[in-house]
Tab-separated table of C-alpha atoms in Angstrom:
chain	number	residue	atom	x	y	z
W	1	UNK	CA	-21.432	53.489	-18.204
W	2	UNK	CA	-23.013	50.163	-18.766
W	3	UNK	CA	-23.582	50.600	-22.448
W	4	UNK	CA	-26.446	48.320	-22.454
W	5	UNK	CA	-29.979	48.513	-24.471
W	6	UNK	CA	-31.584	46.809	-21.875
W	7	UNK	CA	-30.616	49.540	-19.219
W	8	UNK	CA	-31.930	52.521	-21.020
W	9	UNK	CA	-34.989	50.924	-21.987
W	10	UNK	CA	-35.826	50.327	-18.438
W	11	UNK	CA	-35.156	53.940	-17.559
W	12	UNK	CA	-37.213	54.671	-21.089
W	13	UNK	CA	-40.095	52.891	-18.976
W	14	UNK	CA	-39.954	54.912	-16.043
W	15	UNK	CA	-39.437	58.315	-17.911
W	16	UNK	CA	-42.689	57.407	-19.911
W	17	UNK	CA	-44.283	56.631	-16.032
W	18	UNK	CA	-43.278	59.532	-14.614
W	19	UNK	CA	-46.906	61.870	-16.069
W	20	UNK	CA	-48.832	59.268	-14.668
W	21	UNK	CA	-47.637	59.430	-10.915
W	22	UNK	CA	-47.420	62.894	-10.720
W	23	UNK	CA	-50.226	64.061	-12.558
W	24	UNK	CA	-52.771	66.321	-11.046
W	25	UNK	CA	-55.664	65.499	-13.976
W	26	UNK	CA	-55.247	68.853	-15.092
W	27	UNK	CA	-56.601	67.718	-18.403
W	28	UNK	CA	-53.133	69.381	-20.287
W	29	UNK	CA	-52.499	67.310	-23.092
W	30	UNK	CA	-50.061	69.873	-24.400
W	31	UNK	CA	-47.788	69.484	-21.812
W	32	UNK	CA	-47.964	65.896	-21.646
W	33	UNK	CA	-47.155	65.575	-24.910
W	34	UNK	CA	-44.049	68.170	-24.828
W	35	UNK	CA	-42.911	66.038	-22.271
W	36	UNK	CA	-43.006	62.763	-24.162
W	37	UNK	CA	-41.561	64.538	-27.086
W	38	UNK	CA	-38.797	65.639	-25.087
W	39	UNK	CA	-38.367	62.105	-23.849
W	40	UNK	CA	-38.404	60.849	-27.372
W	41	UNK	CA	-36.113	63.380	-29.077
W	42	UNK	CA	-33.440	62.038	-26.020
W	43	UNK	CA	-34.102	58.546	-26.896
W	44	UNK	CA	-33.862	59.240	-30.936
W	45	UNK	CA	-30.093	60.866	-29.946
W	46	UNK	CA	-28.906	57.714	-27.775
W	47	UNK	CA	-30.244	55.322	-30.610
W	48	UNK	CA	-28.497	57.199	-33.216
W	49	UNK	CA	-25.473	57.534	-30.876
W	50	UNK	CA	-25.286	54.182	-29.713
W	51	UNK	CA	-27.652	52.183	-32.991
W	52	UNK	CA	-30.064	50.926	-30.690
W	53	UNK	CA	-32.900	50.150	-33.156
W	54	UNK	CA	-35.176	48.610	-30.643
W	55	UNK	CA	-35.402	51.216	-27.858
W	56	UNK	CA	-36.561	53.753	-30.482
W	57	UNK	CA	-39.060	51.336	-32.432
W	58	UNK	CA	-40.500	50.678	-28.556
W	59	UNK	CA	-40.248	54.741	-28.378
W	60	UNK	CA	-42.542	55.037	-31.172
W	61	UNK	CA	-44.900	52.567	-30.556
W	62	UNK	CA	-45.626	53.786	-27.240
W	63	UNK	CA	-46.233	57.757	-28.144
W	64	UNK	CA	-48.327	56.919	-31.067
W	65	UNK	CA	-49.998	54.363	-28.570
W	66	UNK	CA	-50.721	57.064	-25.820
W	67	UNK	CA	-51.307	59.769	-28.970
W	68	UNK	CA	-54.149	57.388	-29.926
W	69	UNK	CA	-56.126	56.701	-26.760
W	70	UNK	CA	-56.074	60.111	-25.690
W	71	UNK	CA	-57.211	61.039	-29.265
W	72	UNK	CA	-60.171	58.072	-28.792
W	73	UNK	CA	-61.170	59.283	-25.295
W	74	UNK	CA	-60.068	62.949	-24.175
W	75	UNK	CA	-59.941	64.750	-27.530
W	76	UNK	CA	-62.293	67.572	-28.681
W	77	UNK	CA	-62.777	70.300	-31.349
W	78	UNK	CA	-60.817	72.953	-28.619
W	79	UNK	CA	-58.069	70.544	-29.222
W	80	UNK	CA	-57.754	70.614	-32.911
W	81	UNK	CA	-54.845	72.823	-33.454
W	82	UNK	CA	-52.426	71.233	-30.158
W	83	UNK	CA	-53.426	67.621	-32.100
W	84	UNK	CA	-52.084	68.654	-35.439
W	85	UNK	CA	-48.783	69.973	-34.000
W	86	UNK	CA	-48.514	66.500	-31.751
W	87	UNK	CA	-49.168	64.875	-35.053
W	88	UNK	CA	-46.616	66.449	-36.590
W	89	UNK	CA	-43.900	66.363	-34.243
W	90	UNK	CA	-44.731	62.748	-33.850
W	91	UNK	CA	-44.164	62.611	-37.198
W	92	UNK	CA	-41.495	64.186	-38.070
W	93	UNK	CA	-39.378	62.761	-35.223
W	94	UNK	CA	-39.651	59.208	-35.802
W	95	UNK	CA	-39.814	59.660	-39.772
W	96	UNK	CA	-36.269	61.242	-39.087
W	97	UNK	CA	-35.239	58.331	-36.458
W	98	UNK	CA	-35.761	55.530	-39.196
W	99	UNK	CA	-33.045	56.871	-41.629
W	100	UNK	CA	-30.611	58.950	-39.926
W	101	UNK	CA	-28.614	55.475	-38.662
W	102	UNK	CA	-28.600	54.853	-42.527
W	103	UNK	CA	-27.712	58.129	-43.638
W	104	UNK	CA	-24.856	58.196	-40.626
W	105	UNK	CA	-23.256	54.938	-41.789
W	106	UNK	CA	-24.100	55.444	-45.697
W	107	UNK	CA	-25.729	51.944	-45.747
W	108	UNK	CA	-28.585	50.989	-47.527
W	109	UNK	CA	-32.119	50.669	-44.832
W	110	UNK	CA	-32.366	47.610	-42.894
W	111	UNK	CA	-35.155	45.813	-42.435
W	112	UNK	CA	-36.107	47.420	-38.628
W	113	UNK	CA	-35.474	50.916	-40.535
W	114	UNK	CA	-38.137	49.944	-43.179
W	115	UNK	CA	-40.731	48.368	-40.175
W	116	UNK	CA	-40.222	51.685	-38.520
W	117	UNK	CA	-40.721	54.249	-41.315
W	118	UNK	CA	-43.955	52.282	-42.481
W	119	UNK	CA	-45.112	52.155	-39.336
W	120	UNK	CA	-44.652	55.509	-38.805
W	121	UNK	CA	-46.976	56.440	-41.397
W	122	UNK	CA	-49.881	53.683	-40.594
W	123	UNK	CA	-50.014	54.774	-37.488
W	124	UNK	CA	-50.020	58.664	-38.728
W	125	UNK	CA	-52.321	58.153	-40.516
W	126	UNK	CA	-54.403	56.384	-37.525
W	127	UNK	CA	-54.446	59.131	-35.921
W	128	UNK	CA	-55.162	61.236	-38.541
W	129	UNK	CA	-58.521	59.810	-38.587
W	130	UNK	CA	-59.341	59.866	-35.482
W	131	UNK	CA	-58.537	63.787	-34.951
W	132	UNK	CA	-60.027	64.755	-38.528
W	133	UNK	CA	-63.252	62.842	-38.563
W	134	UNK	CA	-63.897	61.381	-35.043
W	135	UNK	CA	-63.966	57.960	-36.247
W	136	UNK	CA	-66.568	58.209	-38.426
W	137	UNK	CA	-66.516	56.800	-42.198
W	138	UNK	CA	-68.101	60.134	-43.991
W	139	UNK	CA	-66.661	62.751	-46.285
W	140	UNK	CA	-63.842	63.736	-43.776
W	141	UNK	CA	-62.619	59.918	-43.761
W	142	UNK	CA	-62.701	60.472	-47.619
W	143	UNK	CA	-60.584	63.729	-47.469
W	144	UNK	CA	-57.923	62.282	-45.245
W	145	UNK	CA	-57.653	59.068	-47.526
W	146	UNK	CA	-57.182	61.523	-50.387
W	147	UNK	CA	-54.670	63.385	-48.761
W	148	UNK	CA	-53.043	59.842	-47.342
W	149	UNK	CA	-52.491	59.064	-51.121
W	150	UNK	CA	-50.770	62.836	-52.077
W	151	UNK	CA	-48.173	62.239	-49.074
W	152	UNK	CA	-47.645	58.648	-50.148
W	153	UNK	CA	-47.509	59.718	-53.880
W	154	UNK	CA	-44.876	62.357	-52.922
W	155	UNK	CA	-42.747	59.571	-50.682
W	156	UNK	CA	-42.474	57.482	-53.599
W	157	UNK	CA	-41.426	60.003	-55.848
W	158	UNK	CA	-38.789	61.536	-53.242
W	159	UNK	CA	-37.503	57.928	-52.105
W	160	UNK	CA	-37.280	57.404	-56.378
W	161	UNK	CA	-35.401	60.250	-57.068
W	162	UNK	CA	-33.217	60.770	-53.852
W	163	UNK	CA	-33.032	56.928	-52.806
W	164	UNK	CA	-32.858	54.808	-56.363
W	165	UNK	CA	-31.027	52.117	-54.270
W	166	UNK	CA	-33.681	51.689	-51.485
W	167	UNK	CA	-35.987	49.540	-54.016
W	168	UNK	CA	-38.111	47.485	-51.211
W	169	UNK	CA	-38.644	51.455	-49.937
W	170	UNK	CA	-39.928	52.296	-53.010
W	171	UNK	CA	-41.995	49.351	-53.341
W	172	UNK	CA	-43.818	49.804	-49.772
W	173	UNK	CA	-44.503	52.989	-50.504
W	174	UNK	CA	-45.572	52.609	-53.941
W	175	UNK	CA	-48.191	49.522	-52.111
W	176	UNK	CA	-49.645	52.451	-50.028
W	177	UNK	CA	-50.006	55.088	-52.666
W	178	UNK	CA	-52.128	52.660	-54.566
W	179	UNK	CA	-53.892	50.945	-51.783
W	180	UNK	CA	-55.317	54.870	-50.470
W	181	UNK	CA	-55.980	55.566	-53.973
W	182	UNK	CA	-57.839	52.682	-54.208
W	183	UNK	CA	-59.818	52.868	-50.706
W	184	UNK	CA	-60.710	56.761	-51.764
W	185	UNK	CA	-62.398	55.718	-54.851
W	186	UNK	CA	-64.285	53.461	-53.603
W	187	UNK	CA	-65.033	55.757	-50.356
W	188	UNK	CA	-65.481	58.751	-52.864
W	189	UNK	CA	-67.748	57.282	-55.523
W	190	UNK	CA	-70.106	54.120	-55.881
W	191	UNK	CA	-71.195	51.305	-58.707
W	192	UNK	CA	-69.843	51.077	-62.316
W	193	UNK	CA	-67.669	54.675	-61.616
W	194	UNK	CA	-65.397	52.675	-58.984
W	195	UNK	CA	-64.933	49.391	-60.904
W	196	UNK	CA	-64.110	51.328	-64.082
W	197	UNK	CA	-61.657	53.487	-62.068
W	198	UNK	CA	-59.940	50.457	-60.450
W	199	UNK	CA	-59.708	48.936	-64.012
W	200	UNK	CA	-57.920	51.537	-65.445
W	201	UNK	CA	-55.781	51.662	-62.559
W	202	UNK	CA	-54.710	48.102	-62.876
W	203	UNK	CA	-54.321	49.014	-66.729
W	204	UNK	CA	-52.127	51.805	-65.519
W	205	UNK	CA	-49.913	49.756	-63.099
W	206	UNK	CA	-49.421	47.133	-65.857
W	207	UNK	CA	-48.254	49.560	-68.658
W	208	UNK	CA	-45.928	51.241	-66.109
W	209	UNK	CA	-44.634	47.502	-64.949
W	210	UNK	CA	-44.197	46.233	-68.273
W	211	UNK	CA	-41.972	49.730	-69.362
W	212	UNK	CA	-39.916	49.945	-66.221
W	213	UNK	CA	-39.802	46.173	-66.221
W	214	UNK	CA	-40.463	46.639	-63.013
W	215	UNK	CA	-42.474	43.099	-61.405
W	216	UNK	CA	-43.843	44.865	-57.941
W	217	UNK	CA	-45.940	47.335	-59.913
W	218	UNK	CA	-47.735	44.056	-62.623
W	219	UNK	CA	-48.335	42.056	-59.324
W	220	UNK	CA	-49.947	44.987	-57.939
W	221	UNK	CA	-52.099	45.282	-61.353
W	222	UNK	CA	-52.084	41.500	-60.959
W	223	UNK	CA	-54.009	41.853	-57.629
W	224	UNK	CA	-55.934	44.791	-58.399
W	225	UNK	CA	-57.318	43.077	-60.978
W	226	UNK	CA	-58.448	40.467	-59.316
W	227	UNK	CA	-60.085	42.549	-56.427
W	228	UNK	CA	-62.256	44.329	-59.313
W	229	UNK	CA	-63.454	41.001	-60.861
W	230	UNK	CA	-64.029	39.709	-56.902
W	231	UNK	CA	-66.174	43.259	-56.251
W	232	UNK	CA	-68.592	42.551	-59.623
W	233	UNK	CA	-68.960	39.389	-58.917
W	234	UNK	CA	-69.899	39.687	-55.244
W	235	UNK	CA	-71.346	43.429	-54.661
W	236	UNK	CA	-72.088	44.631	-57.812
W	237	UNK	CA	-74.149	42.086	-59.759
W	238	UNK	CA	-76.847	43.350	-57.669
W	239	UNK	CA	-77.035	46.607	-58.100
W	240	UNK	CA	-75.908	46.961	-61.627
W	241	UNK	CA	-78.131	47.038	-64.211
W	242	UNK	CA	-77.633	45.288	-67.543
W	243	UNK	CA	-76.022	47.767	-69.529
W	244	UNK	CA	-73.396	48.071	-66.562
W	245	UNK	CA	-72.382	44.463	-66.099
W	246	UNK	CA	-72.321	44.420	-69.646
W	247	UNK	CA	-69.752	47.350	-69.721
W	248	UNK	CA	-67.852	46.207	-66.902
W	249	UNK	CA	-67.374	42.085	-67.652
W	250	UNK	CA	-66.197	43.052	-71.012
W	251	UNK	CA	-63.393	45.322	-69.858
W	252	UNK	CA	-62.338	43.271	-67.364
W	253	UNK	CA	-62.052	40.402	-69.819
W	254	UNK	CA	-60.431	42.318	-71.879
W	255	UNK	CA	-58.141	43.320	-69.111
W	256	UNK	CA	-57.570	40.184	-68.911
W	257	UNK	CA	-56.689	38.739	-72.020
W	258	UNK	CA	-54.024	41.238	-72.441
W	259	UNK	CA	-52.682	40.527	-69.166
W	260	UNK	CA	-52.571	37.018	-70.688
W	261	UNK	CA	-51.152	38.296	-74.353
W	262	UNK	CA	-48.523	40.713	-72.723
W	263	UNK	CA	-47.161	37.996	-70.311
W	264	UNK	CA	-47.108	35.368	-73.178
W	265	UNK	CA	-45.234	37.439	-75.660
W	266	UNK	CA	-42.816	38.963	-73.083
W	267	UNK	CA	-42.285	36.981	-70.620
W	268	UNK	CA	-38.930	36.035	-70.683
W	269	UNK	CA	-37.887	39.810	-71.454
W	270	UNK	CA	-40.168	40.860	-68.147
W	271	UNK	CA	-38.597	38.141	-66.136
W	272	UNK	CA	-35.415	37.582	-67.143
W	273	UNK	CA	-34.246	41.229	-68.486
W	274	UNK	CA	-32.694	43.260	-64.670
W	275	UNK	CA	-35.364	45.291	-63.184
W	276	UNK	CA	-34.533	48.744	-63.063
C-alpha cells in the first residue's frame, strides 16, 4: 500500500527471523532451507514487480550467508545430496533474479545486475567448496576448480552468443574462466609444467586479443604474463634445476619481446580500430 523498499525489507528481516524463534533444534536443514527459498522466490517476484534491486541483492547475500555457516558448522556426508539441491536452487534463483529486470524492460544489465550475477557465482562456488571437499585444499578442491572453469567457460560462451551487447558481462566472466583455469593448474600440477602452461595461456589470450581486437583479453595476457615471470622469479628459482630455468626464462622472454613487437607494429590498429 506503501510502495516503499524500505518497508518490505523490514518485513524481509523478520521473515528471515522467523526459523530462529520458533525453532525446536530439530537439526532439519531441509526445511529450513525450503523455507528461505520460499521467502526468496517471494522477494525475487516483488523485486521484479516493483525493480527493487536492493532488497533482492540483501536476499541473496543473506541465504548464501546462512547456506555457508551451516555448511562450515552443521554439515555432514548424510547431508550431501539436500546440499547440492540447496546449492542449486540457490543458484538458480538468484542467477534468474539478476537478469529478468533486464530481460523485462529489454535494457542492457546495470551495474547492480552485473554485482549480483558475479556474486552469485563467487559465492556458489564458496560453497561449493565447502560441501565438496570440507575445506580442505586436496584433489577435491582441484576437481571443483576444474569444474568452476567448465561453468564459467560455458557462461562466456552463452553470454557471447545470446548477449553480444552485454560486453562488461562477457568480460567478467571471461576474468573468471581464466582466473579458475589458472588456479587449477597450478593446484593440479607443480614446477616447470605450470609455468609453461600459464605461458601458453598468456600466448593464447594475446593471439585471441590481437584477432578480435579485443583489449580485455591482451591485458589479461598482459597480467598473466607478468604473474608467470613474478612465480620464477620468486618460487621457482629454487626448485628448478638448470635446464628448467633455462627453458622457462627464454620463453618468457620471448613472450615478451613479441608482446613488445606485436604492440609496436599494431598499435594504433589494436587501439584505435572499434573493438568488436
Amino acid at each position: 500500500q506503501y510502495d516503499k523498499q524500505e518497508i518490505a525489507i523490514l518485513g524481509m528481516t523478520g521473515a528471515y527471523g522467523i526459523p530462529f524463534l520458533i525453532s525446536a533444534n530439530s537439526g532439519r536443514a531441509d526445511l529450513f532451507f525450503a523455507y528461505i527459498i520460499l521467502i526468496n522466490t517471494g522477494i525475487v517476484f516483488l523485486s521484479y514487480k516493483k525493480a527493487w534491486k536492493a532488497m533482492v541483492r540483501l536476499a541473496m547475500l543473506v541465504s548464501w550467508v546462512l547456506f555457508l555457516a551451516w555448511a562450515f558448522t552443521k554439515y555432514t556426508d548424510q547431508l550431501y545430496v539436500e546440499a547440492i539441491w540447496i546449492m542449486i536452487f540457490l543458484y538458480l534463483l538468484f542467477a534468474t533474479a539478476s537478469v529478468i529486470y533486464a530481460v523485462k524492460s529489454k535494457a542492457p544489465l546495470g551495474v547492480v545486475e552485473l554485482q549480483l550475477f558475479l556474486l552469485n557465482n563467487i559465492l556458489a562456488f564458496a560453497a561449493c567448496l565447502l560441501v565438496f571437499t570440507d575445506g580442505s585444499l586436496d584433489e577435491r578442491s582441484t576437481m571443483v576448480t576444474g569444474a568452476a572453469f567448465i561453468v564459467f567457460a560455458f557462461q562466456t560462451i552463452f553470454s557471447r552468443l545470446l548477449l553480444p551487447g552485454e560486453r562488461l558481462l562477457f568480460n567478467y566472466l571471461l576474468t573468471f574462466t581464466v582466473l579458475s583455469l589458472v588456479f587449477y593448474t597450478g593446484m593440479r600440477w607443480d614446477g616447470i609444467t605450470v609455468t609453461m602452461t600459464w605461458v601458453a595461456m598468456a600466448i593464447t589470450l594475446f593471439t585471441a586479443g590481437a584477432l578480435a581486437k579485443s583489449g580485455w583479453l591482451r591485458l589479461l595476457s598482459i597480467i598473466l604474463t607478468g604473474v608467470t615471470l613474478g612465480k620464477l622469479v620468486l618460487v621457482d628459482r629454487n626448485n628448478f634445476t638448470t635446464e628448467q630455468k633455462i627453458i622457462a626464462y627464454i620463453s618468457i622472454g620471448i613472450l615478451l619481446l613479441l608482446l613488445s613487437f606485436f604492440y609496436q607494429k599494431f598499435k594504433q590498429r589494436l587501439f584505435t580500430e572499434k573493438e568488436k
